[in-house]
PDB file of C-alpha atoms in Angstrom:
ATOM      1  CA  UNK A   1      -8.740  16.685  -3.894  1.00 40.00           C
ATOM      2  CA  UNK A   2      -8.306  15.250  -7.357  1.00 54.00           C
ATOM      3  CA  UNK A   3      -9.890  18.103  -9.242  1.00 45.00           C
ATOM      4  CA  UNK A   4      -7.852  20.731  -7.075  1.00 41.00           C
ATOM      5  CA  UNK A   5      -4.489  18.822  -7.809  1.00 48.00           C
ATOM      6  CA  UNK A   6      -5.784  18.542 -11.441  1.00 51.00           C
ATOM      7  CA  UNK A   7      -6.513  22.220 -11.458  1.00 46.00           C
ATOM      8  CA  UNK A   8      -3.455  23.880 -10.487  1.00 44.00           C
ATOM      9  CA  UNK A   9      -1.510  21.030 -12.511  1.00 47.00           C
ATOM     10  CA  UNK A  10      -3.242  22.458 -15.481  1.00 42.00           C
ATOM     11  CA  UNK A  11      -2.734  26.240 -14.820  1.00 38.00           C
ATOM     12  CA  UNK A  12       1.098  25.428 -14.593  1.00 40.00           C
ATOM     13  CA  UNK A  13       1.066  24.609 -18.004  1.00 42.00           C
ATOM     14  CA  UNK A  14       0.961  20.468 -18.336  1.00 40.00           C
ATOM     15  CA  UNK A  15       3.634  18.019 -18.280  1.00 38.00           C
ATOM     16  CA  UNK A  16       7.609  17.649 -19.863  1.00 38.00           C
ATOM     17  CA  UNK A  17       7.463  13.945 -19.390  1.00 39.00           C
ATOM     18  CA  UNK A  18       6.082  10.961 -17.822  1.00 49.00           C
ATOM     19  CA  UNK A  19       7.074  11.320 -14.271  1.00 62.00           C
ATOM     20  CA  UNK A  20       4.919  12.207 -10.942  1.00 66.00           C
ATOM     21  CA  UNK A  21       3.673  15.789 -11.540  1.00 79.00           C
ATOM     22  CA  UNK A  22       1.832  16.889  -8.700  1.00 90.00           C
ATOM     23  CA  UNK A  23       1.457  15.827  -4.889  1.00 92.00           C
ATOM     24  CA  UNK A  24      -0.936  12.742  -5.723  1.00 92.00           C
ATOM     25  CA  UNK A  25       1.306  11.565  -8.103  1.00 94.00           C
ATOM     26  CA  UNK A  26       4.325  11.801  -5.615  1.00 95.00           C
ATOM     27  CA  UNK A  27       2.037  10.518  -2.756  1.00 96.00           C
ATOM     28  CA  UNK A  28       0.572   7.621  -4.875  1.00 96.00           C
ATOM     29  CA  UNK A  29       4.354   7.050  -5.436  1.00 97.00           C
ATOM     30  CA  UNK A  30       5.733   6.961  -1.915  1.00 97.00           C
ATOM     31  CA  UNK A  31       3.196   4.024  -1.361  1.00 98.00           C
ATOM     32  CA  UNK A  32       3.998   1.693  -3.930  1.00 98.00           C
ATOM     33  CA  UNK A  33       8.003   2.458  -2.985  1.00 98.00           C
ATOM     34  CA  UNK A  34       7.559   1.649   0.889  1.00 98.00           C
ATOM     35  CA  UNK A  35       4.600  -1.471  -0.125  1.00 98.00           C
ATOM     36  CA  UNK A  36       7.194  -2.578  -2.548  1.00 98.00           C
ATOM     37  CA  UNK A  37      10.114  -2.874  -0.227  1.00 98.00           C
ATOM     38  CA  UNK A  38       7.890  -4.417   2.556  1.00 98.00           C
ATOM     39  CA  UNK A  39       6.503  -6.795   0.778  1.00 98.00           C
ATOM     40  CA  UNK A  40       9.807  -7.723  -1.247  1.00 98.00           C
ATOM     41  CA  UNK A  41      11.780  -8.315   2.299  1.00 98.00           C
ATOM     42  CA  UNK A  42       8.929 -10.419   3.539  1.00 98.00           C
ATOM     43  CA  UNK A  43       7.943 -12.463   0.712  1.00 98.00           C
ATOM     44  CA  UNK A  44       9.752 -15.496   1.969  1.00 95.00           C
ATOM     45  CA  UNK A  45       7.519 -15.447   5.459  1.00 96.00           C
ATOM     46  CA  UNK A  46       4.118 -14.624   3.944  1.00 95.00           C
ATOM     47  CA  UNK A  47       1.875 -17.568   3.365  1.00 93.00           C
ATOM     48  CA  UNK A  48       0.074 -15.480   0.331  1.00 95.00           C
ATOM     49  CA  UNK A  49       3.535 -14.816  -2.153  1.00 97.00           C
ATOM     50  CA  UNK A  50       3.249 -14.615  -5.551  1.00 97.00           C
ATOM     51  CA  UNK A  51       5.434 -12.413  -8.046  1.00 98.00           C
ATOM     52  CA  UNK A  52       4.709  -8.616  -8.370  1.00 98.00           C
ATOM     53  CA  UNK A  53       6.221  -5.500 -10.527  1.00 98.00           C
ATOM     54  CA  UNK A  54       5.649  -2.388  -8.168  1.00 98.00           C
ATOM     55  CA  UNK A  55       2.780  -0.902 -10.275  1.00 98.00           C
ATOM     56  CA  UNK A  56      -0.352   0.694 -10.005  1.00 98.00           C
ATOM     57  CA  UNK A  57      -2.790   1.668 -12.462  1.00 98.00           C
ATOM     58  CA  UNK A  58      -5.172   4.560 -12.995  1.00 97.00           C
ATOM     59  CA  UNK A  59      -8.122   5.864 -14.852  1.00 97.00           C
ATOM     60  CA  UNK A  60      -8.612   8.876 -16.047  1.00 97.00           C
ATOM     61  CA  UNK A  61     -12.180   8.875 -15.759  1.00 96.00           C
ATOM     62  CA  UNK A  62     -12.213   8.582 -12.280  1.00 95.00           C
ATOM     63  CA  UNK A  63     -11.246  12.193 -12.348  1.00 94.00           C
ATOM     64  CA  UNK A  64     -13.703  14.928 -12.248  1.00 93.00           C
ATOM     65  CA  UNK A  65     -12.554  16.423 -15.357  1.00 95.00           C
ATOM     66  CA  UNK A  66     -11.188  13.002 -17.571  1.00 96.00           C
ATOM     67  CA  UNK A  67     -10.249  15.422 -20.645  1.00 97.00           C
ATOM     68  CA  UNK A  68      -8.494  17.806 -17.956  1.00 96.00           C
ATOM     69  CA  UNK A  69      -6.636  14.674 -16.539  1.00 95.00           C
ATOM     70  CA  UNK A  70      -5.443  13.151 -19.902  1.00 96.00           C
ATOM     71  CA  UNK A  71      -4.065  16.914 -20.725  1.00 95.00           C
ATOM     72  CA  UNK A  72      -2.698  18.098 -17.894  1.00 94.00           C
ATOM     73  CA  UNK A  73      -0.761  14.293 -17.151  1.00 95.00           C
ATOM     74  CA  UNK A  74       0.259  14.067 -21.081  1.00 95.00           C
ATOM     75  CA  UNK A  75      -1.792  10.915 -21.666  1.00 97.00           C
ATOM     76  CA  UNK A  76      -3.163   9.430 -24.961  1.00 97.00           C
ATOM     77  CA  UNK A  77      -5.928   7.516 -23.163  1.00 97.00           C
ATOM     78  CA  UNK A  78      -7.873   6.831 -20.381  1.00 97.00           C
ATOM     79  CA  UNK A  79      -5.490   3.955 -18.524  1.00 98.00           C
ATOM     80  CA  UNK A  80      -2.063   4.534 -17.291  1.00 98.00           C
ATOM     81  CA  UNK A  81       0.541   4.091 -14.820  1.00 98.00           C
ATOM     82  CA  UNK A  82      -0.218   5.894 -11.728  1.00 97.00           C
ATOM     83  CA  UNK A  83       2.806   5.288  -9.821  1.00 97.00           C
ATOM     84  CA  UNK A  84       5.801   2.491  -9.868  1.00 97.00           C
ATOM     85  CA  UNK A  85       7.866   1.736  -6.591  1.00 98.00           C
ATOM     86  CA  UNK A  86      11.153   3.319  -6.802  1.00 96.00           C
ATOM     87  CA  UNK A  87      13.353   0.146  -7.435  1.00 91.00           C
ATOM     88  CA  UNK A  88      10.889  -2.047  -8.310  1.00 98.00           C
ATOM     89  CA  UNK A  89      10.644  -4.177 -11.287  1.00 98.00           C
ATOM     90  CA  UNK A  90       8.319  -1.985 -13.144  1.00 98.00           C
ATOM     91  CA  UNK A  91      10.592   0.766 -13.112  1.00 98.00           C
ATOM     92  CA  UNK A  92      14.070  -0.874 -13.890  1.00 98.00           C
ATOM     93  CA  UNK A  93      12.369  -2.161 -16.735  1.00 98.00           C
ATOM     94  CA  UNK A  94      11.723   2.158 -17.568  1.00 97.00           C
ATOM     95  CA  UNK A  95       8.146   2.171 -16.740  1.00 97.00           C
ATOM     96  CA  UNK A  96       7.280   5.347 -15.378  1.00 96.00           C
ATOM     97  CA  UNK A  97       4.197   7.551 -13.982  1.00 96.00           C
ATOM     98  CA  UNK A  98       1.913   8.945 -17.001  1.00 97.00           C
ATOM     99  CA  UNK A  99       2.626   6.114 -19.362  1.00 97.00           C
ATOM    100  CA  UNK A 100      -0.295   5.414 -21.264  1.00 98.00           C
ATOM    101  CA  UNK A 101      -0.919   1.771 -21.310  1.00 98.00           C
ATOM    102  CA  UNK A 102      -3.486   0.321 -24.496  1.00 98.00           C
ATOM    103  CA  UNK A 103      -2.747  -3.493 -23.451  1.00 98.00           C
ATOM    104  CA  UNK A 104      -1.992  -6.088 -20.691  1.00 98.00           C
ATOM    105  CA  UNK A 105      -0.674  -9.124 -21.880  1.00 98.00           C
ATOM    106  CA  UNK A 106      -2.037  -8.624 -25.575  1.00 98.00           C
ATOM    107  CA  UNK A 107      -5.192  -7.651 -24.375  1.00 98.00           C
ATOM    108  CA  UNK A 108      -6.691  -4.035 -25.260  1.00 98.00           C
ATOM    109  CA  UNK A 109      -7.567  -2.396 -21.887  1.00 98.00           C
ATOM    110  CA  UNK A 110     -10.529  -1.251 -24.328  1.00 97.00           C
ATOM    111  CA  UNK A 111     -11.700  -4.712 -23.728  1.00 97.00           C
ATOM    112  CA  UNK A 112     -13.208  -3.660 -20.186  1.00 96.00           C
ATOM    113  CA  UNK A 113     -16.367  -1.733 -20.360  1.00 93.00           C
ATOM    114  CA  UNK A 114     -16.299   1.732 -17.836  1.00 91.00           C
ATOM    115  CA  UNK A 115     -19.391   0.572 -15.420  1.00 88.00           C
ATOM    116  CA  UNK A 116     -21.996   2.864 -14.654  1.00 85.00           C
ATOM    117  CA  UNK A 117     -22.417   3.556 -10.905  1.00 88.00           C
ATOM    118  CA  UNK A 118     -18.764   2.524 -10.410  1.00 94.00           C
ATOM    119  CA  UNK A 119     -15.943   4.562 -12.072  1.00 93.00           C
ATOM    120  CA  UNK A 120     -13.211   3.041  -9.750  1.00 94.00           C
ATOM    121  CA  UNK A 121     -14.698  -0.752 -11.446  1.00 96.00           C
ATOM    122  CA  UNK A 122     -12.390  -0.721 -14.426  1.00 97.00           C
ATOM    123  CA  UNK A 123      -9.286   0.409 -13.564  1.00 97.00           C
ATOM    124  CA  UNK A 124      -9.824  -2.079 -10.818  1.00 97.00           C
ATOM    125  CA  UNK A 125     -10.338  -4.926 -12.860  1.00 97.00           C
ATOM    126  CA  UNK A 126      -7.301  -3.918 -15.394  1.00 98.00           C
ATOM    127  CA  UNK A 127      -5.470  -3.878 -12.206  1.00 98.00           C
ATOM    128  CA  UNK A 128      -6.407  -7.433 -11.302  1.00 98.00           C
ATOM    129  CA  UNK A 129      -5.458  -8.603 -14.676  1.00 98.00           C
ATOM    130  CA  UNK A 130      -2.391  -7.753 -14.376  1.00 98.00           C
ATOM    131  CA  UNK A 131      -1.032  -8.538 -11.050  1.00 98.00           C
ATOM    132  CA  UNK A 132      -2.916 -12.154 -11.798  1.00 98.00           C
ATOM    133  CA  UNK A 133      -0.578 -12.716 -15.212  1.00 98.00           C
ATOM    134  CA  UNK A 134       2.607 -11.430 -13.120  1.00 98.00           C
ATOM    135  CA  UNK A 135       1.236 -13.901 -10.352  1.00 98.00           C
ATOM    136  CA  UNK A 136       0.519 -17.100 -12.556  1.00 98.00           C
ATOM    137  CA  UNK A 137       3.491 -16.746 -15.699  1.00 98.00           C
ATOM    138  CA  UNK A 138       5.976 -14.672 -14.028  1.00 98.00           C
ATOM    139  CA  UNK A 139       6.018 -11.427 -16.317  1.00 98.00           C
ATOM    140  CA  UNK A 140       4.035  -9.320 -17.646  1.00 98.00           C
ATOM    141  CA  UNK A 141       3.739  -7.387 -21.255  1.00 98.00           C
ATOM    142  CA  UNK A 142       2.305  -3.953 -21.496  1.00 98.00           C
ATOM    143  CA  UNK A 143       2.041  -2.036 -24.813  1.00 98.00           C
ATOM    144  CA  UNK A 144       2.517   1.578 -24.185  1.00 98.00           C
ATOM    145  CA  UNK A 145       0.660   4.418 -26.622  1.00 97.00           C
ATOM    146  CA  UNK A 146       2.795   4.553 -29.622  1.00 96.00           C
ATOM    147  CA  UNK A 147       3.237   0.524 -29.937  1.00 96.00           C
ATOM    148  CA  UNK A 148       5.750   0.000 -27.674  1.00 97.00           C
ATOM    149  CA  UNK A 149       5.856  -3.441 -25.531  1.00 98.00           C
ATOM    150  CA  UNK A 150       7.781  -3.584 -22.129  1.00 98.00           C
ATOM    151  CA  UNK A 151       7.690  -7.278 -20.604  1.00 98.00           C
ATOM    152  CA  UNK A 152       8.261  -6.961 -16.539  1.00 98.00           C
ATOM    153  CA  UNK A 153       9.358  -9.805 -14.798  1.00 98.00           C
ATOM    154  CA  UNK A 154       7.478 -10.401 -11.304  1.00 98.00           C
ATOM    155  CA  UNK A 155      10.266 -10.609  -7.933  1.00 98.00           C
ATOM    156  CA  UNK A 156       8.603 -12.486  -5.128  1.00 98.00           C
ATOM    157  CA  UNK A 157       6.516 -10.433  -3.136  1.00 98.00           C
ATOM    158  CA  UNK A 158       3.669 -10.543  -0.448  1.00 98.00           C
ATOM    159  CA  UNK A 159       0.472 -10.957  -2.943  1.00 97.00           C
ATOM    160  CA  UNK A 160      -0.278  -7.605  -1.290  1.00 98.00           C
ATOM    161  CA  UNK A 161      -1.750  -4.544  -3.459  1.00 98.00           C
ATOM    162  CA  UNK A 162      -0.878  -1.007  -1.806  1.00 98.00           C
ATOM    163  CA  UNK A 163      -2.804   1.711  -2.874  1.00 97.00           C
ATOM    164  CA  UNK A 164      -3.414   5.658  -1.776  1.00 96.00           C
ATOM    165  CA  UNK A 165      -6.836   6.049  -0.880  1.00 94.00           C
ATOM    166  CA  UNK A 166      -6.918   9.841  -1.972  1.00 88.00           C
ATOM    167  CA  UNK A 167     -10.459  10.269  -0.341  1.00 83.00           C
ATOM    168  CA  UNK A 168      -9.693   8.479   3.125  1.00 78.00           C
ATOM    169  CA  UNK A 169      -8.486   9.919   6.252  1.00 84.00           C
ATOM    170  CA  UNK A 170      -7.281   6.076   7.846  1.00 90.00           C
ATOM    171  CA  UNK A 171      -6.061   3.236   7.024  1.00 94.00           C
ATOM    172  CA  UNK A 172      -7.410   0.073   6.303  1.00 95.00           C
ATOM    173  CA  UNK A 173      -6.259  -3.741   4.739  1.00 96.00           C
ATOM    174  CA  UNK A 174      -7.971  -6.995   3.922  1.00 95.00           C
ATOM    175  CA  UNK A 175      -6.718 -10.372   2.913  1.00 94.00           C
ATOM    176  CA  UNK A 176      -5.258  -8.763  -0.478  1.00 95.00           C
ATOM    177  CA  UNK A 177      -4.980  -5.243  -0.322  1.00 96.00           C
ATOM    178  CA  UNK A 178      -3.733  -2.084   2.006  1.00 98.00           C
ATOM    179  CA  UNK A 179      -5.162   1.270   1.921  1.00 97.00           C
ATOM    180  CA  UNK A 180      -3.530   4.090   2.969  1.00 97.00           C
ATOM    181  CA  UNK A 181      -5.925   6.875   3.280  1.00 95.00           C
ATOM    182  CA  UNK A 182      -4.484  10.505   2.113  1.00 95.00           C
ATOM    183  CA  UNK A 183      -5.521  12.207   5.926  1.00 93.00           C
ATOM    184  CA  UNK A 184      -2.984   9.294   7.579  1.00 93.00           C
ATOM    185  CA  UNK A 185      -0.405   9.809   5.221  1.00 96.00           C
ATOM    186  CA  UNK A 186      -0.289  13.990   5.032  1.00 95.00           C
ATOM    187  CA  UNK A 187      -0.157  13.395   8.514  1.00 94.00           C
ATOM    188  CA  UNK A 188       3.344  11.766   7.846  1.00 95.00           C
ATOM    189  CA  UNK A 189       4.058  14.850   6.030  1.00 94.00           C
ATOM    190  CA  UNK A 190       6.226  13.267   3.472  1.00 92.00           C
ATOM    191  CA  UNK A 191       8.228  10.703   6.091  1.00 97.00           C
ATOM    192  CA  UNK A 192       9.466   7.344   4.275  1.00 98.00           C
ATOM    193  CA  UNK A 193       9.877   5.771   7.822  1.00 98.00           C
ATOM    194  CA  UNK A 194       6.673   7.108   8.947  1.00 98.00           C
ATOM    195  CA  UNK A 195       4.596   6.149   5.841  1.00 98.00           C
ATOM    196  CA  UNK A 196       6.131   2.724   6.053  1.00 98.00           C
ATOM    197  CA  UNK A 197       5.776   2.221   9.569  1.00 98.00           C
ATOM    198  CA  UNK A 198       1.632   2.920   8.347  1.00 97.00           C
ATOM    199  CA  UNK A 199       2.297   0.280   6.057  1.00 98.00           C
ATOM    200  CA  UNK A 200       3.333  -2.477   8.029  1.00 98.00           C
ATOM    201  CA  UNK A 201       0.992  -2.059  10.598  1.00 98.00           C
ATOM    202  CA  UNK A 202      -1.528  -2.720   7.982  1.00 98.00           C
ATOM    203  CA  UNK A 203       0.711  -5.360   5.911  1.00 98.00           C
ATOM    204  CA  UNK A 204       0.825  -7.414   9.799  1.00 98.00           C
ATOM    205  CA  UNK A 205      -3.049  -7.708   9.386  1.00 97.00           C
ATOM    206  CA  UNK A 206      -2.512  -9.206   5.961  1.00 97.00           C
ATOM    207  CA  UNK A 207      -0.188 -10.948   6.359  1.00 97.00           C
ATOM    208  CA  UNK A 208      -1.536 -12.394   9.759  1.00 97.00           C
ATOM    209  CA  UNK A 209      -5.099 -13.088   7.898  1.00 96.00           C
ATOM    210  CA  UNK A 210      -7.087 -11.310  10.703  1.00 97.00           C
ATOM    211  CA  UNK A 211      -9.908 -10.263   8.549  1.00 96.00           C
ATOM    212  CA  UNK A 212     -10.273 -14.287   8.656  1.00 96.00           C
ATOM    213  CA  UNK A 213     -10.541 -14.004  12.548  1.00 96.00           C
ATOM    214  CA  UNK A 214     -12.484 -10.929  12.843  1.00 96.00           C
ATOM    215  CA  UNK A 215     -15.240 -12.909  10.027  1.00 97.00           C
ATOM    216  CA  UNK A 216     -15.138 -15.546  12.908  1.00 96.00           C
ATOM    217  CA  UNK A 217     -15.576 -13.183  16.067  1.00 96.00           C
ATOM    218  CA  UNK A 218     -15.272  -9.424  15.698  1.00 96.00           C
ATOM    219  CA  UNK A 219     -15.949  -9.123  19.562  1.00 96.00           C
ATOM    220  CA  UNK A 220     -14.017  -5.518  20.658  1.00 95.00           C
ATOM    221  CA  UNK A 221     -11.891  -8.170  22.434  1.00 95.00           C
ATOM    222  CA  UNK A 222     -10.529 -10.033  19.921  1.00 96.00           C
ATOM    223  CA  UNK A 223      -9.916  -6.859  17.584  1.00 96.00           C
ATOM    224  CA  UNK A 224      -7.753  -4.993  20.150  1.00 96.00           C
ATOM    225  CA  UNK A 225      -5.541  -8.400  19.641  1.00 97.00           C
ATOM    226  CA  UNK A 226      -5.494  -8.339  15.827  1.00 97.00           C
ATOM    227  CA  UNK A 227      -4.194  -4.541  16.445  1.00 96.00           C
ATOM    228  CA  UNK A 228      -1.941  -5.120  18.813  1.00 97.00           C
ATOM    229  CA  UNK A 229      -0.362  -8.060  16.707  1.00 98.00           C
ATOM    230  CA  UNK A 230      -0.373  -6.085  13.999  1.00 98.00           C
ATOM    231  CA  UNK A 231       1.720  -3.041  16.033  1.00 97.00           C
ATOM    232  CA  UNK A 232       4.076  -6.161  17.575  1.00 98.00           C
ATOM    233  CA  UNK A 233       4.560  -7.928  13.637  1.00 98.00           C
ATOM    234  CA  UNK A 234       4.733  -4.396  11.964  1.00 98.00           C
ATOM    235  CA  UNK A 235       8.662  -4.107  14.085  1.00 98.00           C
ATOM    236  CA  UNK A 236       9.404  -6.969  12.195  1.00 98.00           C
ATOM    237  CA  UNK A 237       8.160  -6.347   8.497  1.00 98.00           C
ATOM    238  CA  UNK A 238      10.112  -3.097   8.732  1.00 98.00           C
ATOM    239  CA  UNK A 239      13.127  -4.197  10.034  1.00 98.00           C
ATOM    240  CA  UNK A 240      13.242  -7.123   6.929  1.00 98.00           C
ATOM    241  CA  UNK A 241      12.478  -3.913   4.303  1.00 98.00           C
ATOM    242  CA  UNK A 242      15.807  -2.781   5.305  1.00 98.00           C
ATOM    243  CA  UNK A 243      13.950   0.415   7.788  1.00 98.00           C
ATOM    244  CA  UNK A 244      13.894   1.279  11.294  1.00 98.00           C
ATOM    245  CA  UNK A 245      11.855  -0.656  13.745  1.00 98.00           C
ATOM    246  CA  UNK A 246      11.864   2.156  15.957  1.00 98.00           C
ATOM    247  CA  UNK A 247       9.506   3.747  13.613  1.00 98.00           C
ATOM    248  CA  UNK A 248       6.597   2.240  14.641  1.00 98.00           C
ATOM    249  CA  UNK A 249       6.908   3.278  17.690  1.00 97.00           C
ATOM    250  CA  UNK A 250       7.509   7.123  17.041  1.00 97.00           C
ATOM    251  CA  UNK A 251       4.606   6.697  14.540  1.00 96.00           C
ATOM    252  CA  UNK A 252       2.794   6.109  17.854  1.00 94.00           C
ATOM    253  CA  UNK A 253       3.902   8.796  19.491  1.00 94.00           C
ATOM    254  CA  UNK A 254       4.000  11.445  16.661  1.00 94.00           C
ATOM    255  CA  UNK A 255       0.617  10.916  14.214  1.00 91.00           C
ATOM    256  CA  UNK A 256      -1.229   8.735  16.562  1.00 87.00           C
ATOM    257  CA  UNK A 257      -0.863  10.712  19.594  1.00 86.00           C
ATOM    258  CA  UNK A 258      -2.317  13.946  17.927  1.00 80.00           C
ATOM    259  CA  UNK A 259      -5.049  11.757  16.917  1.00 71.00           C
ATOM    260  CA  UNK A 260      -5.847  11.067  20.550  1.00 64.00           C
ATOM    261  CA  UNK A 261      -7.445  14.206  21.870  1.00 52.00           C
ATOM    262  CA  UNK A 262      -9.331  12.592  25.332  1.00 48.00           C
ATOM    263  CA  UNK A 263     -11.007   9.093  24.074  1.00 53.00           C
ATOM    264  CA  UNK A 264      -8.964   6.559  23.682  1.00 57.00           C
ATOM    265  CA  UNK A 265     -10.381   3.774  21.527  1.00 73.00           C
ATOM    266  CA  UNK A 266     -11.743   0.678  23.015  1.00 72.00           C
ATOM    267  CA  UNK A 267     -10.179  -1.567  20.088  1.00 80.00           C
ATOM    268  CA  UNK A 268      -6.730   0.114  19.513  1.00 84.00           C
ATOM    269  CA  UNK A 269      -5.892   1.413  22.854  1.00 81.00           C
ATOM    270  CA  UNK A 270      -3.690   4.243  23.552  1.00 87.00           C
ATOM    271  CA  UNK A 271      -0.764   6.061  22.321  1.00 89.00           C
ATOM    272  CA  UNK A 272       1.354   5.342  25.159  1.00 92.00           C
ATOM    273  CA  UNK A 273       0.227   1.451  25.423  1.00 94.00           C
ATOM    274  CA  UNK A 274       0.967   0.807  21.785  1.00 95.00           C
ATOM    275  CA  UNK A 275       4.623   2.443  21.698  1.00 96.00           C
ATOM    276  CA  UNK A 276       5.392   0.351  24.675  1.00 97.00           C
ATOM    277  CA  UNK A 277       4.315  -2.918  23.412  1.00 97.00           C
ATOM    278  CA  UNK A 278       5.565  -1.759  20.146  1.00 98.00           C
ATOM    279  CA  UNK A 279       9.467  -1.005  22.159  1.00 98.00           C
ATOM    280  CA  UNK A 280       8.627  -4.706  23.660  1.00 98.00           C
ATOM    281  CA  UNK A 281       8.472  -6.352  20.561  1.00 98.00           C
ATOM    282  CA  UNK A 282      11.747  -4.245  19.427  1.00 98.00           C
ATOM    283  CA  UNK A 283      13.462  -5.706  22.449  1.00 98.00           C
ATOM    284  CA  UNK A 284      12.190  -9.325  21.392  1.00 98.00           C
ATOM    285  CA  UNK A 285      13.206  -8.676  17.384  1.00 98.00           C
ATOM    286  CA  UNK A 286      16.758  -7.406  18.847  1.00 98.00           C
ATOM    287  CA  UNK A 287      17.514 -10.487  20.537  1.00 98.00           C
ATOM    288  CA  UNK A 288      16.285 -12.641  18.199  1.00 97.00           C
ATOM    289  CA  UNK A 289      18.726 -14.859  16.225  1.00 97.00           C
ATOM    290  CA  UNK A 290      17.098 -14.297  12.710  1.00 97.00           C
ATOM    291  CA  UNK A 291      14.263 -11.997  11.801  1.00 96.00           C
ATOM    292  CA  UNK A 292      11.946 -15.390  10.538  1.00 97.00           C
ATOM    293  CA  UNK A 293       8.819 -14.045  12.161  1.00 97.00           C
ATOM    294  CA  UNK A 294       6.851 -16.785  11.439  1.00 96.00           C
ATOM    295  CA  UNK A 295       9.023 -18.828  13.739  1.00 96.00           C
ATOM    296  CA  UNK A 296       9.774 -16.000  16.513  1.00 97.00           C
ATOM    297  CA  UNK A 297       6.673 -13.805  16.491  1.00 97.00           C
ATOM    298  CA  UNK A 298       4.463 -15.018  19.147  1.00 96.00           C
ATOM    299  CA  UNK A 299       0.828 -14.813  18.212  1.00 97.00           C
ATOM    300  CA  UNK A 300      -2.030 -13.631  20.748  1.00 95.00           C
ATOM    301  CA  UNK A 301      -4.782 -15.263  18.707  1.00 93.00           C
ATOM    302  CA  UNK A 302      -4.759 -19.041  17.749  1.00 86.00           C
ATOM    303  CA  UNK A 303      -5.008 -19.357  13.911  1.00 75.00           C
TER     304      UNK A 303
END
């Protein structure tokens, strides 16, 4: 997919300015806009907060064609921004897709070797560097090609990092990061609600530590309850960001239901379950008397 985007990138003649240029650009950019306003509205209620700037890196070298990259997205070296929520710290400060960045917080990026057998490794690594200076001072300066400095101060956020996995056709999250794999999300076709509806359901696991419990007991039991709390806690995350509950619900019913041909899976259950526990939950969050989840979300698995 990269080298096809890269491709027909190139043939129309390379970029005007920093700004998303092709559909992996725009796609890496919907992500970090909906991960940015989910984990900005729920900050408050996530055990794991720390500051965070809406940014994610990239590398051209994990490109098939690094030289093609660096041409056809304008860039002066190998690290740059990939994508900035819309919104977002990063870009009121004027940060922008295809800004080539040369140091985090003083440091040369050059400073981190490319590793061998893993081209993903530095970019990775940069990436970590910089969310952890955000996290533990606050800000964050990064020199731009040309000798520019832009300091970005961190908002409070869930110390969540979204990312587009270009080569994936699910989803997936951890304790520290969701993934959002390019199949799930072209299966959105472009919907905010939809894409962020994906993005809570995999924030809830996050943000409800479940790859804790499922290190503990990964019975098919106990993961049909992290994924329906996840689906019940995903109504909530999207109603703080300011977006329709109701999406995850027609998420259900729209992507997930086409995924469903006749098996329906042992530890996610089906379509039609899901939407109505999901319309449940609604029900629950709309007679609520604040949208503090931690204190009205009722949990099916003892922490």
């Amino acid at each position: 997919m990269r080298a096809t985007l890269l491709a027909a990138l190139t043939l129309a003649g390379g970029p005007a300015f920093a700004k998303p240029l092709d559909d992996l650009q725009r796609a890496d950019a919907l992500v970090q806009t909906v991960g940015w306003k989910l984990s900005h509205a729920n900050a408050h209620f996530c055990t794991r907060a720390a500051p965070g700037i809406g940014l994610i890196l990239q590398d051209a070298q994990t490109f098939d064609d690094p030289a093609g990259a660096r041409a056809a997205y304008g860039l002066t070296g190998d690290i740059a921004i990939a994508a900035v929520a819309a919104s977002g710290p990063a870009a009121r400060a004027g940060l922008d897709a295809n800004d080539t960045i040369v140091a985090i917080a003083g440091t040369p990026v050059t400073t981190v070797p490319m590793a061998r057998k893993d081209r993903w490794a530095r970019v990775l690594a940069l990436q970590t560097t910089l969310e952890t200076t955000v996290a533990n001072k606050g800000e964050v300066a990064l020199t731009l090609a040309g000798g520019r400095t832009v300091t970005v101060h961190g908002e409070p956020a869930c110390r969540v990092r979204f990312m587009l996995d270009d080569g994936g056709g699910n989803a997936s999250s951890g304790r520290d990061d969701v993934r959002i794999g390019r199949g799930l999300f072209d299966d959105a076709h472009g919907d905010e609600t939809l894409v962020a509806a994906l993005a809570a359901h995999e924030l809830a696991h996050a943000a409800l530590d479940h790859q804790s419990v499922l290190e503990a007991n990964d019975s098919v039991a106990v993961v049909r309850k992290t994924e329906r709390e996840a689906d019940r806690l995903a109504v909530w995350l999207l109603a703080n960001a300011g977006y329709p509950p109701e999406a995850e619900a027609r998420l259900a019913r729209t992507v997930l239901s086409r995924k469903q041909f006749i098996f329906v899976s042992a530890t996610h259950g089906g379509w039609r379950t899901r939407a109505a526990d999901i319309e449940s939950e609604i029900a629950v969050l709309n007679a609520a008397p604040d949208r503090n989840w931690p204190l009205r979300f009722r949990r099916e698995i003892t922490p």
